[in-house]
Amino acid sequence: MTSTAVHTTELVVGGSVRHASRLITEIENGSPAAREVLARLLPHCGSAQRVGITGPPGAGKSSLTASLIKEIRAQGRTVGVIAVDPSSPFSQGALLGDRDRMLEAASGDADVFIRSLAARGAAGGLAVAVNDVVDVMDAMGKDVVIVETVGVGQGELEIAKIAHTVVLVLVPGYGDALQAMKAGVTEIADVVAVNKGDLPEAAGAVEDLRSQDYVRRDPTADRTWVVPVLKVSALRREGIRELAGLVDDHYRFTGDSAWRSEIERNRRHAQFLSSVTERLRAELAAIPPDAFDDGRFSDPHLAADEFVTDIVRARAHLRAGGLATN
Amino acid sequence: MSKEHIKVLLAKKKIDVHGRGTKLIARELRDAGMEVVYFRFGVVEEIAEAALQEDVDVVGVSIMTSGQIQIARELIPALKARGLHEVLVIMGGIIPEVDYEPLQTLGVHRCFPPGLPGGAVAEYIKRNVGTVSLA
Ligand SMILES: Nc1nc2c(ncn2[C@@H]2O[C@H](COP(=O)(O)OP(=O)(O)OP(=O)(O)O)[C@@H](O)[C@H]2O)c(=O)[nH]1
Ligand SMILES: [Mg+2]
C-alpha cells in the first residue's frame, strides 16, 4: 500500500492527470488509501492561489469561471477548477452541468484541469473532499485553483474557509437571492461581481451594492479591505480583466500582513475539525440502539455527555503518556 | 457488478441543436442514482479529455445527426491513449441499425435506439459498469 502511495504521489506531483483524477475519485469515496497519498502530497502544497466563486443558482458562476480561466491562461498561469453541484436528495444522483459552460475556455488546453463534484448531501463531508481536491491540484502545480459552489445553504460558509479570495456573483435583482443565502455579503465576499451587466438593470444594482460600503477587517493589523463591487458580463466578456485584477489585488493585500498566514491556519483548522467530525460521525453511526443495555439512551444528552467526556479523558490520558507507561 | 457512485459523461455534438433526448437521458440516469456530467463537444478529443479529468465509469455519446462511425473510430483510441481501458462506451439516438455492428467492432459496447422505456439505459449501465475493457 505504502509503495503504491509513494508512486501515486510522484505521479500526481509530476502532473499526471490520470492519477490525480483517480485519486480525486478515491477522495470522494472517503478511501483511507487516499489519505495516505494526501499526507505525502502536503509538502508539495502551498503555492496555489485559491479562488472561490459562489452565488445563487444561475447567476453565471460557470460562465464567469470560464472567462477567468481564459484570462489567467493568457497570463501564462495554469488553472485547476473544482465545480460542485448538488446531489438529488431522492436518488443520490446528480446533474453536473458546469463543465458544459466552461468548455469553450478549456478545450484543447492541457493546462486546464476541470473536475465536477457531486455534493452527495454531506454538509461537512463536502468541505473535507473539496479541500483535499484543492490540495491535489495545488500539488500538481496548478498556479490558480478555482472552486465553484452554489451559494445556498452551507456551501458559501465553507468556501470562505477554503479560498484566499471569495468572489460573490450576483445578478440584477439580487435582493431575493441574497436573502436566500444564509451568509450575508459582509461575511463571505471579498469581491462582488454583478454579472449579466449587459442587462439594463445592472447599473442600479451595482450602485446599491456600492453604497453599502462593505469592508473586510484584517484580523492581524489595523486596516480594512474595501470590498469592490464590479459590473461584469460573462456573455459579452466585459469586465473580466478587471475582475481577475481585483482577485489578485485582494490576494496580494492579504499577503502584505499576517492575514494570509491566518487564512492558511484557519483553513487547516477547519479541515481538521470537519475531518474529525466526519470520521466520528461514521464511528457513531455504527453504534447500535442496544449499545447500552442499562437504558442510558433514555436520556440521550446524558449519554452524549458521558461519551464525549470519555473521549476527552482518553485523549488527555494518552497525551500524559498513559499509553507509554501502560 | 454494482458500484456505489456511477459517474457518466454524456456528450452531444455542439452543432446538434436537438438536445432534448440527451437531457432526458441525463435526467433518467440521475434519477437512477448516477452522477452525470453533461456537455457538448466540438471535437472527439474533448470527450476523451473530459472522461480523463472527470474519471468517469461510462462515456455516452448522443447522436442526433450523423457521424457516429467517425466518432467511434476516433473516440476509442483517444480513450485508450489516455489509459481509460475500463470505461463503458455507449451510443444512443438516431443511429441506423446497420451501423450497430460496425460500431461494436470499433469498440462501442452498446447502441441504444431512441425512445426506449425510461430506465433501460440505466439498467444496462448498472449491469455492465466495471466489467468491460476496451480491447
Ligand atoms: N445576459 C447574460 N446571461 C448570462 C451571462 N452570464 C451567464 N448568462 C446566462 O445565465 C445562465 C446561467 O449561467 P451559468 O454560467 O450556468 O450560471 P451558474 O451560476 O454557473 O449556474 P448554476 O451552476 O446552475 O448555479 C446561462 O443561460 C448563461 O448563458 C451574462 O453575462 N449575461
Ligand atoms: Mg455553474
XYZ file of C-alpha atoms and ligand atoms in Angstrom:
494
model
C 0.000 0.000 0.000
C 2.690 2.462 1.015
C 4.801 1.872 -2.074
C 1.686 2.498 -4.171
C 1.156 5.714 -2.238
C 4.731 6.827 -2.903
C 4.337 6.045 -6.583
C 0.976 7.812 -6.872
C 2.390 10.834 -5.059
C 5.265 11.105 -7.520
C 2.940 10.820 -10.497
C 0.497 13.409 -9.161
C 3.274 15.859 -8.325
C 4.623 15.201 -11.808
C 1.281 16.362 -13.161
C -0.339 13.073 -14.205
C -3.986 13.893 -14.788
C -4.876 10.202 -14.865
C -3.521 9.584 -11.385
C -4.748 12.846 -9.944
C -8.175 12.161 -11.363
C -8.344 8.674 -9.865
C -7.094 9.967 -6.549
C -9.899 12.527 -6.538
C -12.419 9.718 -7.013
C -10.933 7.931 -4.011
C -11.122 11.146 -2.014
C -14.802 11.460 -2.937
C -15.336 7.925 -1.719
C -13.531 8.639 1.544
C -10.929 5.949 0.951
C -8.215 5.574 3.612
C -5.667 4.920 0.852
C -6.347 8.420 -0.450
C -5.495 9.875 2.955
C -2.091 8.272 2.811
C -1.358 9.877 -0.551
C -2.714 13.230 0.655
C -0.330 13.178 3.576
C 2.554 12.724 1.155
C 1.258 15.456 -1.157
C 1.118 18.025 1.620
C 4.785 19.098 1.391
C 4.139 19.889 -2.270
C 1.179 22.126 -1.463
C 1.008 25.799 -0.659
C 1.839 27.612 -3.857
C -1.611 27.727 -5.466
C -3.799 30.804 -5.303
C -7.273 29.641 -4.279
C -10.305 31.493 -5.609
C -13.896 30.761 -4.581
C -16.754 31.582 -6.935
C -20.133 31.480 -5.253
C -23.579 32.939 -5.693
C -27.184 31.974 -6.329
C -28.140 29.336 -8.926
C -27.938 30.573 -12.493
C -26.056 33.780 -11.669
C -23.425 32.909 -14.241
C -20.750 31.428 -11.966
C -19.614 28.849 -14.524
C -19.691 31.322 -17.398
C -17.613 33.764 -15.355
C -15.250 30.998 -14.316
C -14.758 30.196 -17.993
C -13.894 33.829 -18.692
C -11.498 33.891 -15.751
C -9.802 30.708 -16.961
C -9.110 32.368 -20.293
C -7.759 35.480 -18.620
C -5.484 33.514 -16.289
C -4.260 31.295 -19.111
C -3.489 34.389 -21.181
C -1.177 35.433 -18.339
C 0.565 32.096 -18.727
C -0.654 30.650 -15.433
C -2.125 27.147 -15.129
C -5.592 26.535 -13.716
C -7.488 23.841 -11.838
C -11.244 24.130 -11.415
C -13.464 22.278 -8.963
C -17.145 22.663 -9.810
C -19.571 21.460 -7.179
C -23.225 20.771 -7.968
C -25.895 19.475 -5.590
C -26.920 15.826 -5.452
C -30.562 14.848 -5.556
C -31.702 14.010 -2.036
C -34.064 11.438 -3.525
C -31.914 9.411 -5.892
C -28.419 10.498 -4.716
C -27.759 11.137 -8.405
C -26.598 14.466 -9.772
C -26.580 16.515 -12.944
C -23.190 18.148 -13.253
C -23.634 20.888 -15.819
C -20.852 23.335 -15.013
C -18.295 21.761 -17.298
C -20.504 22.384 -20.309
C -20.404 26.125 -19.637
C -16.638 26.102 -19.244
C -15.811 24.018 -22.261
C -15.004 26.888 -24.525
C -12.333 28.116 -22.168
C -10.789 24.756 -21.560
C -10.977 22.805 -24.754
C -7.688 21.606 -26.093
C -5.733 23.168 -23.235
C -3.958 20.519 -21.177
C -3.067 23.118 -18.556
C -6.690 23.490 -17.508
C -7.956 20.698 -15.272
C -11.698 20.834 -14.589
C -13.301 18.429 -12.173
C -17.023 18.272 -11.406
C -18.041 17.013 -7.982
C -21.466 15.998 -6.728
C -22.140 17.332 -3.241
C -23.526 13.951 -2.140
C -25.575 15.555 0.575
C -22.881 15.538 3.234
C -22.753 19.030 4.720
C -19.359 18.732 6.384
C -18.171 15.877 4.226
C -18.225 18.001 1.119
C -15.830 20.512 2.625
C -13.456 17.678 3.532
C -13.444 16.391 -0.033
C -13.235 19.805 -1.696
C -10.308 20.865 0.469
C -8.500 17.642 -0.352
C -9.138 18.061 -4.070
C -7.778 21.613 -3.826
C -4.620 20.138 -2.309
C -4.335 17.609 -5.137
C -4.497 20.368 -7.763
C -2.111 22.502 -5.742
C 0.377 19.629 -5.526
C 0.024 19.068 -9.286
C 1.402 22.550 -9.690
C -1.701 24.466 -10.722
C -0.995 28.177 -10.187
C -4.631 29.022 -9.569
C -7.347 26.743 -8.199
C -10.934 27.938 -8.652
C -13.781 26.408 -6.663
C -17.349 26.982 -7.857
C -20.126 26.290 -5.365
C -23.786 27.237 -5.335
C -24.263 29.781 -2.596
C -27.280 28.428 -0.846
C -27.111 26.537 2.381
C -23.816 25.662 3.956
C -21.713 25.922 0.835
C -20.882 29.589 0.950
C -19.629 29.444 4.501
C -17.262 26.604 3.720
C -15.943 28.376 0.658
C -14.811 31.289 2.810
C -12.517 28.911 4.684
C -11.232 27.198 1.553
C -10.371 30.168 -0.666
C -7.946 33.057 -0.320
C -10.458 35.219 -2.137
C -14.207 34.713 -2.466
C -15.968 36.230 -5.452
C -19.688 36.562 -4.848
C -21.555 36.555 -8.145
C -24.882 38.373 -8.099
C -27.219 39.475 -10.849
C -29.518 42.476 -11.172
C -32.475 41.867 -8.867
C -30.203 40.045 -6.436
C -32.244 41.023 -3.370
C -34.208 37.797 -3.046
C -31.146 35.738 -3.816
C -29.209 37.437 -1.044
C -31.982 36.650 1.380
C -31.953 33.023 0.295
C -28.273 32.793 1.062
C -27.578 32.040 4.671
C -24.493 34.167 4.900
C -24.557 37.845 4.039
C -22.233 39.644 1.698
C -20.243 41.017 4.591
C -19.446 37.574 5.883
C -18.118 35.957 2.747
C -17.483 38.283 -0.169
C -14.042 39.732 -0.843
C -15.099 40.835 -4.310
C -18.659 41.260 -5.575
C -19.252 40.720 -9.289
C -22.612 41.850 -10.606
C -22.912 39.611 -13.652
C -25.245 39.976 -16.618
C -24.069 43.554 -16.759
C -25.447 43.599 -20.285
C -28.934 43.834 -18.762
C -30.206 47.382 -18.228
C -30.924 46.915 -14.504
C -27.285 46.140 -13.749
C -26.154 49.726 -13.143
C -28.693 50.251 -10.370
C -27.708 47.006 -8.699
C -24.054 47.991 -8.708
C -24.874 51.378 -7.217
C -26.991 49.805 -4.471
C -24.266 47.377 -3.513
C -21.524 50.005 -3.615
C -23.488 52.290 -1.329
C -23.353 49.583 1.346
C -19.603 50.151 1.794
C -18.781 46.553 2.535
C -15.403 46.030 4.146
C -13.412 43.107 5.453
C -11.296 43.667 8.509
C -7.738 42.401 8.631
C -7.686 40.346 11.838
C -3.930 40.784 12.170
C -3.465 44.507 11.511
C -5.308 47.776 11.802
C -6.543 48.034 8.236
C -9.522 47.059 6.104
C -10.141 45.772 2.640
C -12.910 47.650 0.899
C -14.998 45.041 -0.952
C -15.071 46.162 -4.578
C -18.338 45.882 -6.490
C -17.804 45.360 -10.183
C -20.173 45.149 -13.110
C -19.263 42.303 -15.461
C -20.769 40.405 -18.353
C -19.612 36.870 -18.962
C -21.743 36.903 -22.082
C -20.010 39.905 -23.613
C -16.694 39.288 -21.845
C -16.785 42.708 -20.248
C -15.040 43.495 -17.003
C -13.253 40.151 -16.877
C -9.713 41.521 -16.856
C -10.714 43.955 -14.105
C -12.283 41.123 -12.112
C -9.149 38.996 -12.392
C -7.140 42.056 -11.353
C -9.253 42.635 -8.246
C -8.909 38.996 -7.228
C -5.138 39.317 -7.485
C -5.219 42.651 -5.621
C -7.054 41.039 -2.735
C -4.650 38.115 -2.708
C -1.694 40.492 -2.538
C -3.425 42.610 0.100
C -3.778 39.650 2.473
C -0.148 38.783 1.799
C 1.012 42.201 2.977
C 0.249 41.391 6.590
C -0.069 38.246 8.699
C -3.603 37.921 7.323
C -2.508 35.391 4.724
C -0.969 33.051 7.284
C -4.107 33.458 9.350
C -6.159 32.335 6.340
C -3.919 29.287 5.866
C -4.087 28.402 9.550
C -7.854 28.809 9.629
C -8.216 26.579 6.602
C -6.161 23.775 8.113
C -8.041 24.205 11.383
C -11.397 23.967 9.598
C -10.124 20.920 7.707
C -9.096 19.287 10.958
C -12.454 19.973 12.557
C -14.517 18.724 9.641
C -12.287 15.690 9.215
C -12.663 14.712 12.874
C -16.388 15.387 12.713
C -16.840 13.275 9.599
C -14.854 10.356 10.920
C -16.522 10.429 14.316
C -19.874 10.635 12.598
C -19.100 7.387 10.821
C -17.967 5.762 14.086
C -21.056 6.968 15.910
C -23.386 5.775 13.182
C -22.074 2.294 13.877
C -23.303 2.330 17.491
C -26.415 0.135 17.658
C -29.508 1.206 19.616
C -28.863 -1.506 22.191
C -25.254 -0.433 22.821
C -26.122 0.494 26.391
C -28.420 -2.111 27.881
C -28.804 -0.060 31.053
C -31.223 2.323 29.374
C -28.850 5.276 29.205
C -30.213 6.272 25.812
C -33.461 7.237 27.522
C -31.563 10.395 28.418
C -29.731 10.989 25.134
C -27.981 14.156 26.318
C -26.570 12.453 29.369
C -25.398 9.563 27.211
C -23.754 12.071 24.867
C -22.099 13.880 27.805
C -20.623 10.652 29.079
C -19.492 9.674 25.620
C -17.713 12.935 24.893
C -16.196 13.069 28.364
C -14.825 9.572 27.830
C -13.184 10.596 24.575
C -11.703 13.787 26.009
C -10.411 11.939 29.069
C -8.897 9.149 26.992
C -7.139 11.737 24.883
C -5.781 13.581 27.919
C -4.598 10.251 29.288
C -2.756 9.428 26.076
C -1.174 12.871 25.984
C 0.043 12.481 29.547
C 1.909 9.403 28.372
C -0.675 6.914 29.510
C -0.005 4.793 26.514
C 3.743 4.677 27.049
C 3.611 3.846 30.761
C 0.816 1.352 30.388
C -21.301 -5.507 -10.893
C -22.740 -2.749 -8.791
C -20.911 0.387 -7.782
C -21.951 2.889 -5.184
C -21.450 6.000 -7.285
C -21.528 5.551 -11.025
C -20.264 8.572 -12.938
C -21.334 9.088 -16.524
C -20.083 11.502 -19.146
C -22.903 12.295 -21.529
C -21.698 14.058 -24.652
C -23.586 15.587 -27.500
C -22.281 17.346 -30.586
C -22.262 21.100 -30.194
C -23.889 21.616 -33.585
C -26.766 19.249 -32.820
C -29.426 21.658 -31.677
C -31.921 18.983 -30.714
C -30.692 18.335 -27.220
C -33.913 17.186 -25.662
C -33.214 13.489 -25.949
C -29.837 13.914 -24.308
C -31.232 15.975 -21.445
C -33.950 13.378 -20.939
C -31.415 10.565 -20.691
C -29.286 12.695 -18.356
C -32.241 13.105 -16.016
C -33.128 9.434 -16.198
C -29.616 8.460 -15.247
C -29.602 10.966 -12.404
C -32.900 9.578 -11.163
C -31.300 6.139 -11.255
C -28.698 7.494 -8.807
C -25.880 8.299 -11.207
C -23.680 11.374 -11.340
C -23.963 12.730 -14.847
C -21.571 15.199 -16.420
C -23.472 16.630 -19.346
C -21.589 18.506 -22.032
C -21.399 19.415 -25.694
C -18.294 18.664 -27.708
C -16.768 20.150 -30.793
C -14.092 17.547 -31.495
C -13.868 13.967 -30.237
C -10.647 14.636 -28.308
C -12.715 16.786 -25.957
C -14.794 13.778 -24.939
C -11.709 11.745 -24.103
C -10.095 14.614 -22.216
C -13.268 15.208 -20.200
C -13.539 11.475 -19.443
C -9.975 11.561 -18.167
C -10.383 14.628 -15.969
C -13.752 13.542 -14.611
C -12.665 9.905 -14.103
C -15.983 8.588 -15.355
C -17.102 4.967 -15.464
C -19.239 5.434 -18.557
C -18.996 7.530 -21.713
C -22.267 8.022 -23.563
C -22.449 9.788 -26.892
C -25.751 11.064 -28.107
C -26.075 11.169 -31.895
C -28.678 13.446 -33.449
C -27.396 13.898 -36.955
C -24.691 11.601 -38.295
C -21.023 10.872 -37.945
C -21.278 8.057 -35.410
C -18.798 5.805 -37.228
C -16.172 8.535 -37.447
C -16.745 9.481 -33.803
C -16.267 5.889 -32.663
C -13.206 5.498 -34.858
C -11.573 8.457 -33.092
C -13.050 8.073 -29.624
C -11.983 4.551 -28.730
C -8.268 5.102 -29.496
C -8.406 8.512 -27.770
C -9.747 6.885 -24.605
C -7.171 4.119 -24.737
C -4.358 6.598 -25.333
C -5.286 8.169 -22.001
C -5.233 4.875 -20.173
C -9.011 4.672 -19.933
C -9.276 0.996 -20.750
C -12.150 0.091 -18.474
C -14.678 2.711 -19.417
C -18.047 1.552 -20.706
C -18.809 3.216 -24.049
C -22.375 3.537 -25.256
C -24.079 5.428 -28.058
C -27.652 6.423 -28.490
C -30.001 8.486 -30.590
C -30.600 8.419 -34.289
C -28.288 5.662 -35.488
C -29.277 3.363 -38.365
C -29.351 -0.226 -37.188
C -26.948 -1.294 -39.933
C -24.300 0.713 -38.090
C -24.678 -1.169 -34.788
C -22.329 -3.964 -35.774
C -19.525 -1.829 -37.237
C -19.753 0.406 -34.162
C -19.324 -2.570 -31.872
C -16.397 -3.753 -33.939
C -14.822 -0.344 -33.370
C -15.217 -0.845 -29.616
C -18.574 0.711 -28.718
C -20.123 -1.627 -26.171
C -23.750 -0.950 -26.906
C -26.007 1.204 -29.078
C -29.461 2.298 -27.996
C -32.307 3.329 -30.287
C -34.259 6.449 -29.342
C -37.489 6.221 -27.376
C -36.520 3.348 -25.091
C -38.577 2.947 -21.921
C -37.123 5.055 -19.125
C -34.560 3.193 -17.129
C -33.414 0.774 -19.846
C -30.102 2.554 -20.317
C -29.594 2.887 -16.564
C -30.325 -0.791 -16.169
C -27.748 -1.714 -18.802
C -25.122 0.550 -17.234
C -25.634 -0.862 -13.762
C -25.254 -4.394 -15.041
C -22.165 -3.753 -17.137
C -20.147 -0.983 -15.493
C -16.724 -2.176 -14.419
C -16.953 -5.448 -16.315
C -15.649 -4.300 -19.675
C -12.354 -3.473 -21.282
C -11.584 -1.648 -24.495
C -9.823 -4.393 -26.419
N -27.435 38.001 -20.292
C -26.458 37.304 -19.718
N -26.622 35.993 -19.465
C -25.609 35.320 -18.886
C -24.376 35.931 -18.542
N -23.586 35.018 -17.964
C -24.275 33.871 -17.947
N -25.508 34.036 -18.501
C -26.551 33.011 -18.686
O -27.022 32.624 -17.425
C -27.342 31.232 -17.420
C -26.638 30.537 -16.272
O -25.242 30.592 -16.499
P -24.233 29.650 -15.709
O -22.861 30.106 -16.015
O -24.549 28.231 -15.948
O -24.633 30.032 -14.207
P -24.228 29.287 -12.847
O -24.282 30.315 -11.776
O -22.939 28.574 -13.020
O -25.413 28.257 -12.704
P -25.502 27.022 -11.687
O -24.143 26.369 -11.640
O -26.532 26.146 -12.323
O -25.922 27.575 -10.382
C -26.958 30.709 -18.778
O -28.091 30.638 -19.583
C -25.986 31.737 -19.292
O -25.971 31.807 -20.694
C -24.224 37.339 -18.856
O -23.212 37.964 -18.602
N -25.306 37.955 -19.432
Mg -22.478 26.573 -12.654
